[in-house]
Amino acid sequence: MPSSPSSAVHPVDERLPLARLAPLALQHVLVMYAGAVAVPLIVGRALNLPPEDVAFLISADLFACGVATLIQSWGIPGVGVRLPVMMGVTFAALGPMLSMATAPEVGILGIFGSVIAAGIFGTLVAPFVSRLLPLFPPVVTGTIILVIGISLMRVGVNWAGGGQPSFPRMVDGVSVHFPNPNYGQVSGLAIAGFVLLTILALLKWTQGFVRNVAVLLGIVAGCLLAAAMGIMHVDKVAEAPWFGLVLPFHFGTPQFHLVPIVTMCVVMIVVMIESLGMFLAIGEITERKLSRDDLTRGLRADGVGTLIGGIFNTFPYTSFSQNVGLVGVTGVRSRWVTVAGGVILLALGLLPKMAALAESVPQVVLGGAGIVMFGMVAATGIRILSGVDFRTNANNLFIVAIAVGFGMIPLVAPSLFRNLPHDLHPLLESGILLAAIVAVLLNVFFNGVRSAETARSEAASAAAAAEHV
């Protein structure tokens, strides 16, 4: 006999047959894969780590992605929103981490220490973050995401150029920058352009799943061309083992520095506010009403996932919004699909050959894709700002203008704050954090603080327009 409405299983909790579950889960993994491996690639190369260490960062990232996704979608007592959510490294932390990477006294161990501290902080403040939502209306979140995209574009353009335009060398105890002779080579620019054109062609002439993975397919096409031109080498892939454990503290004992910790905690608040909007959006898509306890468990999963990330040699985690969009596109609302996706990510993290293959992708190939990925982040900020009332509230124009101006300081005048205390440099050299702080303060100054209900509605609307940050 059919189940009564009261005993029927909600679509979110529906268990699908394996034949349907596996391809749907793999689709989620493919949609997020390019974004998931981008951050460890960027940070690892900024730290000048050897290829095998960068490959390990990628393995650790995929492994931690899987763990965080299982915690968020499957749930453990008191943690996890239990919705179809895929977790991955957030781009919001990238700017501060690159600043930390260039600070000799911080380095990779200082980054991991700040991530662990931010994870603990996020876990503890999760019950209170939803109350901060009124401080982050669309005029603030849109501005922050716009600055994130603009800041990251420098990374994408330099990738297309084949690396950094110059490299430092110590001469008589003084750091001197020498031009990079390989920067801007015609062959590299041609490959980056080919990747970009391939992605654009896929976006224009394909639909559905192929369109959703256009960036990943563009990277694959670029790799084939680079291999044919003798630019891509896979020697490290052949040498890498098929199986390898991801062990905690692979690079050593984390170090804890006050300013990097404070910086990463501020990033954590921004990330959790974005997650809050994402949960509200996915709740509407799946038609599951979320209570404050549900939101707290989801935010706590962000903190726990970030803590796990720091322990397992990787970075802060958040929900990937392109996967939220995929739920709406496919109409499949079961959280067990993303649980299976988490298992696939775990498995990928234990396959060093996969990480070595991702590490072997030439920077020029990533450059063509990076311009699209990071440009879409900036465009998403503009989309969110398009819903802001600028016509009758001209103060919103000043909030955006001044916050973006502060966010551009590290890009256009990196030496502006050189005479301020050195411990503040990781904060002052992050345009994302400068923009976030200025936007929040100016919004409170001009617009005050809105009601919690209005903030929830605005956050859900902004999340519905968002791509991953």
Coordinates of C-alpha atoms in Angstrom, one line a residue:
M1 CA 0.0 0.0 0.0
P2 CA 1.2 3.5 -0.7
S3 CA 2.7 5.5 2.2
S4 CA 0.6 8.2 3.7
P5 CA 1.7 11.8 3.2
S6 CA 2.8 12.1 6.8
S7 CA 5.1 9.0 6.5
A8 CA 6.4 9.7 3.0
V9 CA 10.2 10.2 2.6
H10 CA 11.2 13.8 1.8
P11 CA 13.0 14.1 -1.6
V12 CA 16.1 15.3 0.3
D13 CA 16.3 12.0 2.2
E14 CA 15.4 9.7 -0.7
R15 CA 17.9 6.9 -1.3
L16 CA 18.4 6.4 -5.1
P17 CA 19.5 3.1 -6.7
L18 CA 23.2 2.8 -7.3
A19 CA 22.8 2.8 -11.1
R20 CA 21.3 6.3 -10.9
L21 CA 23.2 7.5 -7.8
A22 CA 26.8 6.9 -9.2
P23 CA 26.5 9.0 -12.4
L24 CA 24.7 11.8 -10.6
A25 CA 27.4 11.9 -7.9
L26 CA 30.2 11.8 -10.5
Q27 CA 28.5 14.8 -12.2
H28 CA 28.7 16.8 -9.0
V29 CA 32.4 15.9 -8.6
L30 CA 33.2 16.9 -12.2
V31 CA 31.4 20.2 -11.9
M32 CA 33.5 21.3 -8.9
Y33 CA 36.8 19.6 -9.8
A34 CA 38.5 22.5 -11.6
G35 CA 37.6 24.9 -8.8
A36 CA 38.6 22.4 -6.1
V37 CA 42.1 21.9 -7.3
A38 CA 42.8 25.6 -8.2
V39 CA 43.5 26.8 -4.7
P40 CA 46.2 24.2 -3.7
L41 CA 47.8 24.8 -7.1
I42 CA 47.9 28.5 -6.6
V43 CA 49.1 28.4 -3.0
G44 CA 51.6 25.6 -3.6
R45 CA 53.2 27.4 -6.5
A46 CA 53.2 30.7 -4.6
L47 CA 55.2 28.9 -1.9
N48 CA 57.6 27.5 -4.5
L49 CA 57.0 24.0 -3.3
P50 CA 58.4 21.1 -5.4
P51 CA 56.0 19.4 -7.7
E52 CA 55.5 16.3 -5.4
D53 CA 54.5 18.6 -2.5
V54 CA 52.1 20.5 -4.7
A55 CA 50.6 17.2 -5.8
F56 CA 50.3 16.2 -2.1
L57 CA 48.4 19.5 -1.4
I58 CA 46.0 18.5 -4.2
S59 CA 45.5 15.0 -2.7
A60 CA 45.0 16.5 0.7
D61 CA 42.5 19.0 -0.7
L62 CA 40.4 16.3 -2.5
F63 CA 40.5 14.1 0.6
A64 CA 39.4 16.9 2.9
C65 CA 36.7 18.0 0.4
G66 CA 35.3 14.4 0.7
V67 CA 35.4 14.5 4.5
A68 CA 33.8 17.9 4.7
T69 CA 31.1 17.0 2.2
L70 CA 30.2 13.8 4.1
I71 CA 30.0 15.8 7.4
Q72 CA 27.8 18.5 5.7
S73 CA 25.5 16.2 3.7
W74 CA 25.3 13.0 5.8
G75 CA 25.8 14.8 9.1
I76 CA 27.1 13.8 12.5
P77 CA 25.5 14.7 15.8
G78 CA 25.2 18.5 16.0
V79 CA 27.1 19.1 12.7
G80 CA 25.9 19.2 9.1
V81 CA 22.9 20.8 7.4
R82 CA 21.9 17.4 5.8
L83 CA 21.1 18.9 2.4
P84 CA 22.6 18.1 -1.0
V85 CA 25.8 20.3 -0.6
M86 CA 29.3 19.7 -1.9
M87 CA 32.1 21.3 0.1
G88 CA 35.3 22.7 -1.4
V89 CA 38.1 25.3 -0.7
T90 CA 36.9 28.8 -0.8
F91 CA 38.5 31.4 -3.0
A92 CA 37.8 34.1 -0.3
A93 CA 40.8 32.9 1.7
L94 CA 43.2 32.9 -1.3
G95 CA 44.3 36.5 -1.1
P96 CA 45.2 36.4 2.6
M97 CA 47.0 33.1 2.1
L98 CA 49.0 34.4 -0.8
S99 CA 50.1 37.3 1.5
M100 CA 51.0 34.8 4.2
A101 CA 52.9 32.7 1.7
T102 CA 55.2 35.6 0.8
A103 CA 55.9 36.4 4.5
P104 CA 59.0 34.4 5.5
E105 CA 58.0 34.3 9.2
V106 CA 54.5 32.8 8.3
G107 CA 54.9 30.5 5.4
I108 CA 53.0 27.2 4.9
L109 CA 53.1 26.2 8.6
G110 CA 51.7 29.6 9.6
I111 CA 48.9 29.2 6.9
F112 CA 47.9 25.8 8.4
G113 CA 48.0 27.2 11.9
S114 CA 45.7 30.1 10.9
V115 CA 43.4 27.7 9.2
I116 CA 43.2 25.4 12.3
A117 CA 42.5 28.5 14.5
A118 CA 39.8 29.7 12.1
G119 CA 38.2 26.3 12.0
I120 CA 38.0 26.2 15.8
F121 CA 36.7 29.8 15.8
G122 CA 34.0 29.0 13.2
T123 CA 32.9 25.9 15.1
L124 CA 32.4 28.0 18.3
V125 CA 30.7 31.0 16.8
A126 CA 28.4 29.1 14.4
P127 CA 25.3 29.6 16.7
F128 CA 25.9 33.4 16.6
V129 CA 26.8 33.9 12.9
S130 CA 23.2 33.9 11.7
R131 CA 22.7 36.9 14.0
L132 CA 25.4 38.7 12.0
L133 CA 23.5 38.3 8.7
P134 CA 22.0 41.8 8.9
L135 CA 25.6 43.2 8.7
F136 CA 26.0 41.5 5.3
P137 CA 23.2 42.7 2.9
P138 CA 23.8 42.3 -0.9
V139 CA 25.5 45.7 -1.1
V140 CA 28.2 44.2 1.1
T141 CA 28.4 40.7 -0.1
G142 CA 28.3 41.8 -3.8
T143 CA 31.1 44.2 -3.2
I144 CA 33.2 41.6 -1.4
I145 CA 32.7 39.0 -4.2
L146 CA 33.5 41.6 -6.9
V147 CA 36.8 42.4 -5.2
I148 CA 37.6 38.7 -4.8
G149 CA 37.1 38.2 -8.5
I150 CA 39.2 41.3 -9.5
S151 CA 42.0 40.3 -7.0
L152 CA 42.1 36.7 -8.4
M153 CA 42.2 37.9 -12.0
R154 CA 45.9 38.8 -11.5
V155 CA 46.6 35.1 -10.8
G156 CA 44.7 34.0 -13.9
V157 CA 46.5 36.5 -16.2
N158 CA 49.9 35.6 -14.8
W159 CA 49.1 31.9 -15.3
A160 CA 48.3 32.8 -19.0
G161 CA 51.7 34.4 -19.1
G162 CA 53.5 31.3 -17.8
G163 CA 54.2 32.3 -14.2
Q164 CA 55.3 35.5 -12.5
P165 CA 56.7 38.3 -14.6
S166 CA 59.8 38.4 -12.4
F167 CA 61.4 36.3 -9.7
P168 CA 63.4 37.4 -6.6
R169 CA 67.0 36.6 -6.0
M170 CA 69.2 37.5 -3.1
V171 CA 72.2 39.6 -4.2
D172 CA 74.6 40.7 -1.4
G173 CA 71.8 40.2 1.1
V174 CA 69.3 42.3 -0.8
S175 CA 66.3 40.8 -2.6
V176 CA 66.5 41.8 -6.3
H177 CA 63.8 41.0 -8.9
F178 CA 64.9 39.7 -12.3
P179 CA 62.6 39.5 -15.3
N180 CA 61.3 36.0 -16.1
P181 CA 62.5 35.2 -19.7
N182 CA 59.7 32.7 -20.1
Y183 CA 56.9 35.1 -19.3
G184 CA 54.6 36.0 -22.1
Q185 CA 56.0 33.6 -24.6
V186 CA 53.8 33.5 -27.8
S187 CA 53.4 29.7 -27.6
G188 CA 52.1 29.9 -24.0
L189 CA 49.7 32.8 -24.9
A190 CA 48.4 30.7 -27.8
I191 CA 47.7 27.8 -25.6
A192 CA 45.9 30.0 -23.0
G193 CA 43.9 31.6 -25.8
F194 CA 43.0 28.1 -27.2
V195 CA 41.7 27.0 -23.8
L196 CA 39.7 30.2 -23.5
L197 CA 38.2 29.8 -27.0
T198 CA 37.3 26.2 -26.3
I199 CA 35.5 27.1 -23.1
L200 CA 33.6 29.9 -24.9
A201 CA 32.6 27.5 -27.7
L202 CA 31.3 24.9 -25.3
L203 CA 29.3 27.6 -23.4
K204 CA 27.8 28.8 -26.7
W205 CA 27.0 25.5 -28.5
T206 CA 26.4 22.9 -25.7
Q207 CA 23.8 22.5 -23.0
G208 CA 23.2 20.6 -19.8
F209 CA 26.0 18.6 -18.3
V210 CA 28.6 19.4 -21.0
R211 CA 28.0 23.1 -20.5
N212 CA 28.3 22.7 -16.7
V213 CA 31.8 21.1 -17.1
A214 CA 33.0 23.5 -19.9
V215 CA 35.9 24.8 -17.8
L216 CA 37.1 21.2 -17.0
L217 CA 36.8 20.2 -20.7
G218 CA 38.7 23.3 -21.8
I219 CA 41.6 22.4 -19.5
V220 CA 41.6 18.8 -20.9
A221 CA 41.7 20.2 -24.5
G222 CA 44.5 22.6 -23.5
C223 CA 46.5 19.7 -21.9
L224 CA 46.3 17.7 -25.1
L225 CA 47.5 20.7 -27.2
A226 CA 50.3 21.4 -24.7
A227 CA 51.4 17.7 -24.7
A228 CA 51.4 17.8 -28.6
M229 CA 53.7 20.9 -28.4
G230 CA 56.0 19.3 -25.9
I231 CA 55.1 21.7 -23.1
M232 CA 53.3 19.3 -20.8
H233 CA 55.3 16.5 -19.2
V234 CA 53.8 13.6 -17.3
D235 CA 57.0 12.0 -15.9
K236 CA 55.8 12.7 -12.3
V237 CA 52.5 11.0 -13.1
A238 CA 54.3 7.8 -14.1
E239 CA 56.4 8.0 -10.9
A240 CA 53.5 8.6 -8.5
P241 CA 52.1 5.6 -6.7
W242 CA 48.5 4.5 -7.3
F243 CA 47.6 4.7 -3.6
G244 CA 48.8 7.0 -0.8
L245 CA 47.5 8.0 2.6
V246 CA 46.9 11.6 3.4
L247 CA 48.4 12.0 6.9
P248 CA 48.0 14.9 9.3
F249 CA 50.7 17.5 9.6
H250 CA 52.6 16.3 6.6
F251 CA 54.7 19.5 6.4
G252 CA 55.4 19.7 10.1
T253 CA 53.8 21.2 13.3
P254 CA 51.6 24.2 12.5
Q255 CA 52.7 27.6 13.7
F256 CA 50.3 30.1 15.2
H257 CA 50.7 33.9 14.5
L258 CA 48.2 36.4 15.9
V259 CA 47.6 38.6 12.8
P260 CA 47.3 35.7 10.3
I261 CA 44.9 34.0 12.8
V262 CA 42.8 37.2 13.1
T263 CA 42.8 37.6 9.4
M264 CA 41.6 34.1 8.7
C265 CA 38.9 34.4 11.3
V266 CA 37.6 37.5 9.5
V267 CA 37.6 35.4 6.3
M268 CA 35.8 32.7 8.2
I269 CA 33.0 35.0 9.1
V270 CA 32.6 36.2 5.5
V271 CA 32.6 32.6 4.3
M272 CA 30.0 31.5 6.9
I273 CA 27.7 34.4 5.9
E274 CA 27.9 33.3 2.3
S275 CA 27.2 29.7 3.4
L276 CA 24.2 30.9 5.3
G277 CA 22.7 32.4 2.1
M278 CA 23.6 29.2 0.3
F279 CA 21.7 27.1 2.8
L280 CA 18.7 29.3 2.6
A281 CA 18.8 29.0 -1.2
I282 CA 19.2 25.2 -1.3
G283 CA 16.4 25.0 1.3
E284 CA 14.1 26.8 -1.1
I285 CA 15.2 24.6 -4.1
T286 CA 14.6 21.4 -2.1
E287 CA 11.5 22.7 -0.4
R288 CA 12.8 22.0 3.1
K289 CA 12.2 24.6 5.7
L290 CA 15.3 25.3 7.7
S291 CA 15.3 26.2 11.3
R292 CA 17.9 28.2 13.1
D293 CA 19.3 24.9 14.5
D294 CA 19.6 23.5 10.9
L295 CA 21.6 26.6 9.9
T296 CA 23.8 26.4 13.0
R297 CA 24.6 22.8 12.2
G298 CA 25.5 23.7 8.6
L299 CA 27.7 26.6 9.7
R300 CA 29.4 24.4 12.3
A301 CA 30.2 22.0 9.5
D302 CA 32.1 24.8 7.8
G303 CA 34.1 25.3 10.9
V304 CA 34.7 21.6 11.4
G305 CA 35.6 21.2 7.7
T306 CA 38.1 24.0 8.0
L307 CA 39.6 22.6 11.1
I308 CA 40.0 19.2 9.3
G309 CA 41.5 21.1 6.4
G310 CA 44.2 22.7 8.6
I311 CA 45.0 19.3 10.2
F312 CA 45.3 17.5 6.9
N313 CA 47.5 20.2 5.2
T314 CA 44.8 22.2 3.3
F315 CA 42.6 25.2 3.6
P316 CA 39.2 26.7 4.6
Y317 CA 36.0 25.0 3.3
T318 CA 32.6 26.2 2.2
S319 CA 29.7 25.0 0.1
F320 CA 30.2 25.2 -3.6
S321 CA 27.4 27.1 -5.2
Q322 CA 27.8 25.7 -8.7
N323 CA 26.7 22.4 -7.2
V324 CA 23.7 24.1 -5.6
G325 CA 22.8 25.3 -9.0
L326 CA 23.2 21.8 -10.4
V327 CA 20.6 20.5 -7.9
G328 CA 18.2 23.0 -9.4
V329 CA 19.1 22.1 -13.0
T330 CA 18.8 18.3 -12.5
G331 CA 15.9 18.4 -10.1
V332 CA 17.5 15.7 -8.0
R333 CA 17.2 16.8 -4.4
S334 CA 18.6 13.7 -2.6
R335 CA 21.4 14.5 -0.2
W336 CA 22.7 10.9 -0.8
V337 CA 23.9 12.0 -4.2
T338 CA 26.3 14.5 -2.6
V339 CA 27.2 11.9 0.0
A340 CA 28.3 9.6 -2.8
G341 CA 30.1 12.6 -4.3
G342 CA 32.0 12.9 -1.0
V343 CA 33.0 9.3 -1.2
I344 CA 34.3 9.8 -4.7
L345 CA 36.4 12.8 -3.6
L346 CA 37.8 10.7 -0.7
A347 CA 38.8 8.1 -3.1
L348 CA 40.4 10.6 -5.5
G349 CA 42.4 12.0 -2.5
L350 CA 43.9 8.6 -2.0
L351 CA 45.1 8.3 -5.6
P352 CA 48.4 10.3 -5.9
K353 CA 48.5 9.7 -9.7
M354 CA 45.4 11.9 -10.0
A355 CA 47.0 14.7 -8.0
A356 CA 50.2 14.4 -10.0
L357 CA 48.3 14.7 -13.2
A358 CA 46.5 17.8 -11.9
E359 CA 49.9 19.3 -10.8
S360 CA 51.4 18.6 -14.2
V361 CA 48.9 20.9 -16.0
P362 CA 51.0 23.8 -17.4
Q363 CA 50.3 27.2 -16.0
V364 CA 49.4 28.6 -19.4
V365 CA 46.6 26.0 -19.7
L366 CA 45.3 27.0 -16.3
G367 CA 45.5 30.7 -17.5
G368 CA 42.8 30.4 -20.1
A369 CA 40.5 28.6 -17.6
G370 CA 41.5 31.0 -14.7
I371 CA 40.4 34.0 -16.7
V372 CA 36.9 32.4 -17.0
M373 CA 36.7 31.1 -13.4
F374 CA 37.9 34.2 -11.7
G375 CA 36.1 36.5 -14.1
M376 CA 32.9 34.7 -13.2
V377 CA 33.5 35.4 -9.5
A378 CA 33.7 39.1 -10.3
A379 CA 30.7 38.9 -12.6
T380 CA 28.7 37.2 -9.8
G381 CA 29.5 40.1 -7.5
I382 CA 28.1 42.4 -10.2
R383 CA 25.0 40.3 -10.5
I384 CA 24.3 40.5 -6.8
L385 CA 24.9 44.3 -6.8
S386 CA 22.4 44.5 -9.7
G387 CA 19.7 43.8 -7.1
V388 CA 20.8 46.6 -4.9
D389 CA 18.8 49.9 -4.7
F390 CA 21.1 52.5 -6.1
R391 CA 18.4 54.7 -7.6
T392 CA 16.7 55.9 -4.4
N393 CA 19.6 55.2 -2.0
A394 CA 22.7 56.9 -3.4
N395 CA 24.6 56.0 -0.3
N396 CA 24.9 52.4 -1.7
L397 CA 27.0 53.9 -4.5
F398 CA 29.5 55.3 -2.0
I399 CA 29.7 52.0 -0.1
V400 CA 30.6 50.1 -3.3
A401 CA 32.9 52.8 -4.6
I402 CA 35.0 53.3 -1.4
A403 CA 35.1 49.6 -0.5
V404 CA 36.3 48.7 -4.0
G405 CA 38.8 51.5 -3.8
F406 CA 40.3 50.1 -0.6
G407 CA 40.2 46.6 -2.1
M408 CA 42.4 47.7 -5.0
I409 CA 45.1 49.2 -2.8
P410 CA 47.2 46.0 -2.6
L411 CA 46.9 45.6 -6.4
V412 CA 47.8 49.1 -7.5
A413 CA 50.0 50.3 -4.6
P414 CA 51.4 47.3 -2.8
S415 CA 54.0 49.4 -1.0
L416 CA 51.5 51.9 0.5
F417 CA 51.5 50.4 4.0
R418 CA 55.1 49.4 4.1
N419 CA 55.8 51.8 7.0
L420 CA 53.0 50.4 9.2
P421 CA 53.8 47.6 11.7
H422 CA 55.0 44.5 9.9
D423 CA 52.6 42.2 11.8
L424 CA 49.7 44.0 10.1
H425 CA 50.9 43.3 6.6
P426 CA 49.0 40.0 6.0
L427 CA 45.8 42.0 6.8
L428 CA 46.7 45.2 4.9
E429 CA 47.9 43.3 1.9
S430 CA 44.6 41.5 1.4
G431 CA 42.3 43.6 -0.7
I432 CA 39.5 41.2 0.0
L433 CA 39.6 41.8 3.8
L434 CA 40.1 45.6 3.4
A435 CA 37.0 45.7 1.1
A436 CA 35.0 43.5 3.5
I437 CA 35.8 45.6 6.6
V438 CA 35.2 48.9 4.8
A439 CA 31.9 47.7 3.2
V440 CA 30.5 46.5 6.5
L441 CA 31.4 49.7 8.4
L442 CA 30.1 52.0 5.7
N443 CA 26.9 50.0 5.3
V444 CA 26.2 50.3 9.1
F445 CA 27.1 54.0 8.9
F446 CA 24.8 54.9 6.0
N447 CA 22.1 52.3 6.2
G448 CA 22.1 51.0 9.8
V449 CA 21.3 47.4 10.5
R450 CA 18.2 45.7 8.9
S451 CA 15.9 43.2 10.5
A452 CA 16.8 39.5 10.7
E453 CA 13.9 38.5 8.5
T454 CA 14.8 41.0 5.8
A455 CA 18.4 39.9 6.0
R456 CA 17.4 36.2 5.5
S457 CA 15.3 37.0 2.4
E458 CA 18.1 39.1 0.9
A459 CA 20.7 36.5 1.6
A460 CA 18.7 33.7 -0.1
S461 CA 18.1 36.0 -3.2
A462 CA 21.8 36.8 -3.4
A463 CA 22.8 33.2 -3.0
A464 CA 20.5 32.2 -5.8
A465 CA 22.5 34.5 -8.2
A466 CA 25.9 33.4 -6.9
E467 CA 28.7 31.3 -8.2
H468 CA 31.4 29.7 -6.1
V469 CA 33.6 32.0 -4.0

